[in-house]
Coordinates of C-alpha atoms and ligand atoms in Angstrom, one line a residue:
X1 CA -38.7 17.8 67.0
X2 CA -38.8 14.5 69.1
X3 CA -37.8 15.1 72.5
X4 CA -37.3 11.3 73.2
X5 CA -34.2 9.3 72.2
X6 CA -35.2 6.2 73.7
X7 CA -36.5 3.4 71.3
X8 CA -40.4 3.7 70.7
X9 CA -41.2 0.0 70.3
X10 CA -38.7 -0.5 73.8
X11 CA -40.8 2.7 75.6
X12 CA -44.1 0.9 74.6
X13 CA -42.7 -2.6 75.5
X14 CA -43.9 -4.0 72.2
X15 CA -42.0 -5.7 69.6
X16 CA -41.3 -4.7 66.2
X17 CA -43.9 -6.3 64.5
X18 CA -47.0 -5.6 67.1
X19 CA -49.9 -4.5 65.3
X20 CA -52.0 -1.5 65.9
X21 CA -53.9 -3.1 68.6
X22 CA -51.3 -4.1 70.6
X23 CA -49.5 -0.9 70.4
X24 CA -52.9 0.8 71.7
X25 CA -53.4 -1.7 74.3
X26 CA -49.3 -1.2 75.7
X27 CA -50.0 2.6 75.6
X28 CA -53.1 2.3 77.5
X29 CA -51.5 0.2 80.1
X30 CA -48.4 2.3 80.5
X31 CA -50.8 5.8 80.3
X32 CA -53.2 4.3 83.1
X33 CA -49.8 3.8 85.2
X34 CA -47.9 6.7 84.9
X35 CA -50.2 9.7 84.5
X36 CA -48.7 12.1 86.6
X37 CA -52.1 12.5 88.5
X38 CA -52.0 9.2 89.7
X39 CA -48.4 8.1 89.3
X40 CA -46.0 8.2 92.5
X41 CA -43.1 7.3 90.2
X42 CA -40.6 10.3 90.4
X43 CA -40.2 10.5 86.6
X44 CA -44.0 9.7 85.7
X45 CA -44.1 13.0 84.0
X46 CA -41.1 12.4 81.6
X47 CA -42.0 9.0 81.0
X48 CA -45.7 10.0 80.2
X49 CA -44.4 12.6 77.7
X50 CA -42.3 9.7 76.2
X51 CA -45.0 7.2 75.8
X52 CA -47.5 9.3 74.5
X53 CA -44.8 10.7 71.7
X54 CA -43.6 6.8 71.0
X55 CA -47.4 6.2 70.6
X56 CA -48.3 9.1 68.3
X57 CA -45.1 8.0 66.1
X58 CA -46.2 4.1 66.0
X59 CA -49.9 4.5 66.0
X60 CA -49.8 6.5 62.3
X61 CA -48.6 3.9 59.6
X62 CA -46.6 6.6 58.0
X63 CA -44.3 7.8 60.7
X64 CA -44.2 4.1 62.0
X65 CA -42.6 3.3 58.5
X66 CA -40.3 6.5 58.5
X67 CA -39.3 5.4 62.2
X68 CA -38.8 1.8 61.4
X69 CA -36.3 2.6 58.3
X70 CA -34.5 5.6 59.6
X71 CA -35.3 5.7 63.0
X72 CA -35.7 9.2 65.2
X73 CA -33.4 10.9 62.6
X74 CA -36.0 9.8 59.9
X75 CA -38.8 11.2 61.9
X76 CA -36.7 14.5 62.4
X77 CA -36.1 14.8 58.5
X78 CA -39.8 13.9 57.9
X79 CA -40.7 16.8 60.0
X80 CA -42.6 14.6 62.4
X81 CA -43.3 16.9 65.7
X82 CA -45.1 15.1 68.8
X83 CA -47.7 17.1 70.0
X84 CA -47.0 18.8 73.5
X85 CA -50.4 18.6 74.9
X86 CA -51.5 19.9 78.0
X87 CA -51.4 17.1 80.6
X88 CA -54.8 18.6 82.6
X89 CA -56.5 17.8 79.3
X90 CA -55.3 14.0 79.0
X91 CA -57.8 12.5 80.9
X92 CA -60.7 13.8 78.7
X93 CA -58.8 13.0 75.7
X94 CA -58.4 9.4 76.9
X95 CA -61.6 9.0 78.0
X96 CA -62.7 10.5 74.6
X97 CA -60.3 7.9 72.9
X98 CA -60.8 4.9 74.7
X99 CA -64.3 5.6 75.9
X100 CA -63.7 5.3 79.3
X101 CA -62.0 6.9 82.3
X102 CA -58.5 7.1 82.5
X103 CA -58.6 6.9 86.4
X104 CA -61.8 4.9 87.0
X105 CA -64.2 6.4 89.2
X106 CA -62.0 9.6 90.0
X107 CA -63.7 12.0 87.3
X108 CA -66.9 11.1 88.9
X109 CA -65.7 13.3 91.7
X110 CA -65.9 16.3 89.9
X111 CA -69.2 17.4 91.6
X112 CA -68.0 16.4 94.9
X113 CA -68.3 19.0 97.7
X114 CA -65.1 20.8 98.5
X115 CA -63.0 20.2 101.5
X116 CA -63.1 22.6 104.4
X117 CA -60.1 23.5 106.7
X118 CA -60.1 24.0 110.0
X119 CA -57.8 24.2 113.1
X120 CA -57.6 23.4 116.9
X121 CA -55.1 24.1 119.4
X122 CA -55.0 21.8 122.4
X123 CA -52.6 21.0 125.5
X124 CA -49.7 19.1 125.6
X125 CA -51.4 16.8 128.3
X126 CA -54.3 16.5 126.0
X127 CA -51.9 15.1 123.2
X128 CA -50.5 12.6 125.5
X129 CA -54.2 11.4 126.9
X130 CA -56.2 11.7 123.6
X131 CA -59.1 14.0 123.9
X132 CA -62.2 14.7 122.5
X133 CA -62.6 18.6 121.0
X134 CA -65.2 20.5 119.2
X135 CA -64.4 22.7 116.2
X136 CA -66.7 24.6 114.5
X137 CA -66.7 24.8 110.6
X138 CA -69.2 26.7 108.2
X139 CA -70.3 24.2 105.6
X140 CA -72.3 24.3 102.5
X141 CA -75.4 22.0 102.8
X142 CA -78.1 20.8 100.5
X143 CA -81.0 23.7 100.4
X144 CA -83.9 22.3 102.3
X145 CA -86.3 24.4 100.6
X146 CA -85.3 23.1 96.8
X147 CA -83.7 19.8 98.1
X148 CA -80.8 20.8 96.3
X149 CA -81.9 21.1 92.9
X150 CA -82.2 25.1 92.9
X151 CA -85.4 25.6 92.0
X152 CA -88.0 27.2 93.6
X153 CA -90.9 24.8 94.5
X154 CA -93.9 25.0 92.4
X155 CA -92.4 26.9 89.3
X156 CA -91.3 25.9 86.0
X157 CA -88.4 24.4 84.6
X158 CA -87.9 23.8 80.8
X159 CA -85.7 21.7 78.7
X160 CA -82.5 23.5 77.8
X161 CA -82.9 24.2 73.9
X162 CA -79.3 24.3 72.8
X163 CA -78.6 20.8 74.1
X164 CA -81.8 19.5 74.1
X165 CA -81.9 18.3 77.6
X166 CA -78.7 16.3 77.5
X167 CA -76.4 18.9 79.0
X168 CA -73.9 18.1 76.7
X169 CA -72.5 19.3 73.2
X170 CA -70.5 17.4 71.2
X171 CA -67.6 18.5 68.9
X172 CA -64.9 17.1 66.5
X173 CA -61.2 17.7 68.2
X174 CA -58.1 16.6 66.9
X175 CA -55.4 15.4 69.6
X176 CA -52.4 13.5 69.9
X177 CA -54.7 10.5 69.4
X178 CA -56.0 11.5 66.3
X179 CA -59.6 12.9 65.6
X180 CA -62.2 12.3 68.1
X181 CA -65.6 13.2 69.5
X182 CA -65.2 15.6 72.2
X183 CA -68.1 16.1 74.4
X184 CA -68.2 19.4 76.8
X185 CA -71.1 20.4 79.2
X186 CA -73.6 23.0 77.8
X187 CA -72.6 26.5 78.4
X188 CA -76.3 27.5 78.1
X189 CA -77.6 25.5 81.1
X190 CA -74.2 24.6 83.1
X191 CA -74.4 21.0 82.0
X192 CA -77.6 20.6 83.7
X193 CA -80.1 20.3 80.8
X194 CA -82.6 22.5 82.1
X195 CA -83.5 25.9 82.2
X196 CA -84.9 27.2 85.8
X197 CA -87.3 30.1 85.4
X198 CA -87.4 30.9 89.2
X199 CA -84.0 29.8 91.1
X200 CA -84.9 28.6 94.7
X201 CA -85.2 32.0 96.9
X202 CA -83.2 30.6 99.7
X203 CA -80.1 29.7 98.2
X204 CA -80.6 31.9 94.8
X205 CA -80.6 28.8 93.0
X206 CA -77.3 27.3 94.1
X207 CA -79.0 24.3 95.5
X208 CA -77.0 24.6 98.8
X209 CA -77.0 27.0 101.8
X210 CA -73.9 27.7 104.4
X211 CA -74.7 26.4 108.0
X212 CA -72.5 26.5 110.9
X213 CA -71.7 23.4 112.4
X214 CA -70.1 22.0 115.4
X215 CA -68.2 18.9 114.9
X216 CA -66.8 16.6 117.4
X217 CA -63.0 15.5 116.8
X218 CA -61.3 12.8 118.5
X219 CA -57.7 13.4 119.2
X220 CA -55.4 10.4 119.3
X221 CA -52.9 10.0 122.1
X222 CA -49.5 10.8 121.0
X223 CA -50.5 13.3 118.2
X224 CA -47.9 15.6 116.9
X225 CA -48.1 19.4 116.3
X226 CA -49.2 20.0 112.9
X227 CA -50.6 16.7 112.1
X228 CA -54.3 16.8 110.3
X229 CA -57.1 14.8 111.5
X230 CA -59.7 14.1 108.3
X231 CA -63.4 14.1 109.2
X232 CA -64.8 12.4 106.1
X233 CA -68.1 13.6 104.6
X234 CA -68.5 16.6 106.7
X235 CA -67.0 19.3 104.5
X236 CA -69.2 20.9 101.8
X237 CA -72.0 19.3 100.3
X238 CA -71.8 18.1 96.8
X239 CA -73.7 19.3 93.9
X240 CA -77.0 17.4 93.8
X241 CA -76.6 14.5 95.9
X242 CA -73.0 14.0 94.8
X243 CA -70.6 13.0 97.9
X244 CA -69.8 15.9 100.4
X245 CA -66.1 17.1 100.9
X246 CA -64.2 16.3 104.1
X247 CA -63.0 18.6 106.9
X248 CA -59.6 18.6 107.5
X249 CA -58.6 19.5 111.0
X250 CA -55.1 21.1 111.8
X251 CA -53.8 20.1 115.4
X252 CA -51.5 22.6 116.6
X253 CA -50.3 21.3 120.3
X254 CA -49.3 24.4 122.6
X255 CA -46.2 24.2 124.1
X256 CA -45.8 23.2 127.4
X257 CA -43.6 25.3 129.8
X258 CA -42.7 22.4 131.9
X259 CA -41.8 20.0 129.1
X260 CA -39.9 20.1 125.8
X261 CA -41.2 17.5 123.7
X262 CA -38.9 15.6 120.9
X263 CA -40.7 12.9 119.1
X264 CA -42.1 10.6 121.6
X265 CA -39.7 11.8 124.6
X266 CA -40.4 14.2 127.1
X267 CA -37.5 16.4 128.5
X268 CA -37.7 18.4 131.6
X269 CA -35.4 20.0 134.0
X270 CA -35.3 19.9 137.8
X271 CA -33.6 22.2 140.3
X272 CA -31.6 21.3 143.2
X273 CA -30.1 23.5 145.4
X274 CA -26.6 23.2 146.4
X275 CA -27.2 21.4 149.7
X276 CA -29.8 19.6 148.3
X277 CA -27.2 18.2 145.8
X278 CA -24.7 17.7 148.2
X279 CA -26.4 16.0 150.8
X280 CA -29.2 14.2 148.5
X281 CA -32.8 14.9 148.5
X282 CA -36.0 13.5 147.6
X283 CA -37.9 15.6 145.3
X284 CA -41.3 15.6 143.5
X285 CA -40.7 16.3 139.6
X286 CA -43.7 16.7 137.3
X287 CA -44.2 14.4 134.4
X288 CA -47.2 14.1 132.0
X289 CA -48.5 11.7 134.5
X290 CA -48.6 14.1 137.6
X291 CA -46.1 14.5 140.3
X292 CA -43.4 11.6 140.6
X293 CA -41.2 11.4 143.7
X294 CA -37.2 11.0 142.6
X295 CA -34.7 10.4 144.7
X296 CA -31.2 12.1 144.1
X297 CA -28.2 11.0 145.8
X298 CA -25.7 12.9 147.9
X299 CA -22.9 14.5 145.3
X300 CA -25.6 14.5 142.6
X301 CA -23.9 16.8 139.7
X302 CA -25.6 19.3 137.5
X303 CA -25.8 17.7 133.8
X304 CA -26.9 14.4 135.2
X305 CA -29.6 12.9 133.4
X306 CA -32.5 10.7 135.3
X307 CA -34.5 8.7 132.6
X308 CA -37.9 7.7 133.6
X309 CA -38.6 5.2 130.9
X310 CA -42.1 4.7 129.7
X311 CA -43.0 8.2 130.9
X312 CA -43.2 10.3 127.8
X313 CA -45.6 10.5 125.1
X314 CA -47.7 7.4 124.1
X315 CA -46.6 6.1 120.3
X316 CA -49.4 7.4 118.0
X317 CA -51.4 4.6 116.9
X318 CA -48.8 2.3 118.0
X319 CA -47.9 0.4 121.6
X320 CA -45.9 2.1 124.3
X321 CA -44.5 5.4 125.3
X322 CA -41.3 7.4 125.0
X323 CA -39.0 8.0 127.9
X324 CA -39.2 11.2 130.3
X325 CA -35.5 12.6 130.7
X326 CA -35.2 14.6 133.7
X327 CA -32.2 17.1 133.4
X328 CA -30.4 18.0 136.8
X329 CA -29.7 21.8 137.4
X330 CA -27.8 23.0 140.5
X331 CA -28.8 26.1 141.6
X332 CA -26.1 28.4 143.4
X333 CA -27.5 31.4 145.7
X334 CA -27.4 34.5 144.4
X335 CA -28.3 36.6 147.5
X336 CA -26.8 35.5 151.0
X337 CA -27.3 37.0 154.4
X338 CA -24.3 37.8 156.5
X339 CA -24.8 34.5 158.2
X340 CA -25.0 32.4 155.2
X341 CA -21.9 33.9 153.6
X342 CA -20.4 32.9 157.2
X343 CA -21.4 29.7 157.1
X344 CA -20.3 29.0 153.4
X345 CA -16.8 30.8 154.1
X346 CA -16.4 28.2 157.3
X347 CA -17.5 25.4 155.1
X348 CA -15.0 26.5 152.4
X349 CA -12.3 26.4 155.1
X350 CA -13.3 22.9 155.9
X351 CA -13.1 21.6 152.5
X352 CA -10.4 20.0 150.5
X353 CA -9.9 18.2 147.3
X354 CA -11.3 15.4 148.9
X355 CA -14.4 17.1 149.5
X356 CA -15.2 17.3 145.6
X357 CA -13.2 14.3 144.6
X358 CA -15.3 12.6 141.7
X359 CA -17.1 9.6 142.4
X360 CA -15.1 6.4 142.0
X361 CA -16.9 4.5 139.2
X362 CA -16.3 0.8 138.8
X363 CA -12.8 1.7 137.2
X364 CA -12.0 3.6 139.8
X365 CA -12.5 0.9 142.1
X366 CA -10.4 -1.7 140.2
X367 CA -7.6 0.8 140.1
X368 CA -7.3 1.3 143.6
X369 CA -7.8 -2.3 144.6
X370 CA -4.3 -2.5 142.8
X371 CA -2.8 0.5 144.5
Ligands
ZN1 ZN1 -82.8 26.0 97.2
ZN2 ZN1 -77.8 23.1 77.5

């Protein structure tokens, strides 16, 4: 049963009297755009199936006539069943049908070397400044003995009898696009077109060997925990000279017990004693750039926040830096000597409501001016 209720002509964007060539062209254009492997459009898969169904119905004169006369209902009663094909096969079908790659050069990437994942841990301070790190990865490299062809030097290679050296076998296949000749890799020689009598002893014929490699990684200032850095072409070697894969380095930024990072801002806490908070103090506060002197006014309250503009993390691949916010904490003594206790009691005796009166802000001053 047809899965789409949309008008087939509308789906393909062609007029009702479009000829075979126009329909084919329209389908090709849409298929290129909507294939789920290449399209960012959220409903690409559904739409891709719809245009395939529309193309299948309209490319066959019999089903097209049925559709023109009686619409979807006509097709259903006429026994039309769109093929549900595996989207993974569509690239092959497409190239066979149109004689070209659906995705441009992408299919050539099949023999490209695989990517390698690596991980490094850095300090927050390194993330703030940016740094150069070294990471060790084990990658497949082209075998030095056989230069990647997998043949022991000086031994014979014969042409594959099954495919005659082409590495490919052709067969007739049926698909949504009709009948066509499909080409597959020859199973006897694995697509190489040749039979190797003596595989290279160094790499057992694989053409590649494993090698440990130390790579330098440039960590950009402002990097966030969990971001990845790609080292292009440093991954596994490709088959027979194809492009190497990439190395993806996952960067973990170790938490720094002095700071909490939130985006590009840094938060920290400063402890004032009750006396420092009451009479004022000058304290050194740790920042990403080292210690900074901060003045605290007499009567500084717990919970106050001092903002150090531009002292936070650098903006990754941008300009400027976030802020550093210092939260004031006032520590209350836990163990007092007899003398200290006596002094504090004496202090309390000399205190009254005025001692703890809130600081008069602008509004307060205004009010007292009218009093
Ligand atoms: Zn080798
Ligand atoms: Zn073969």
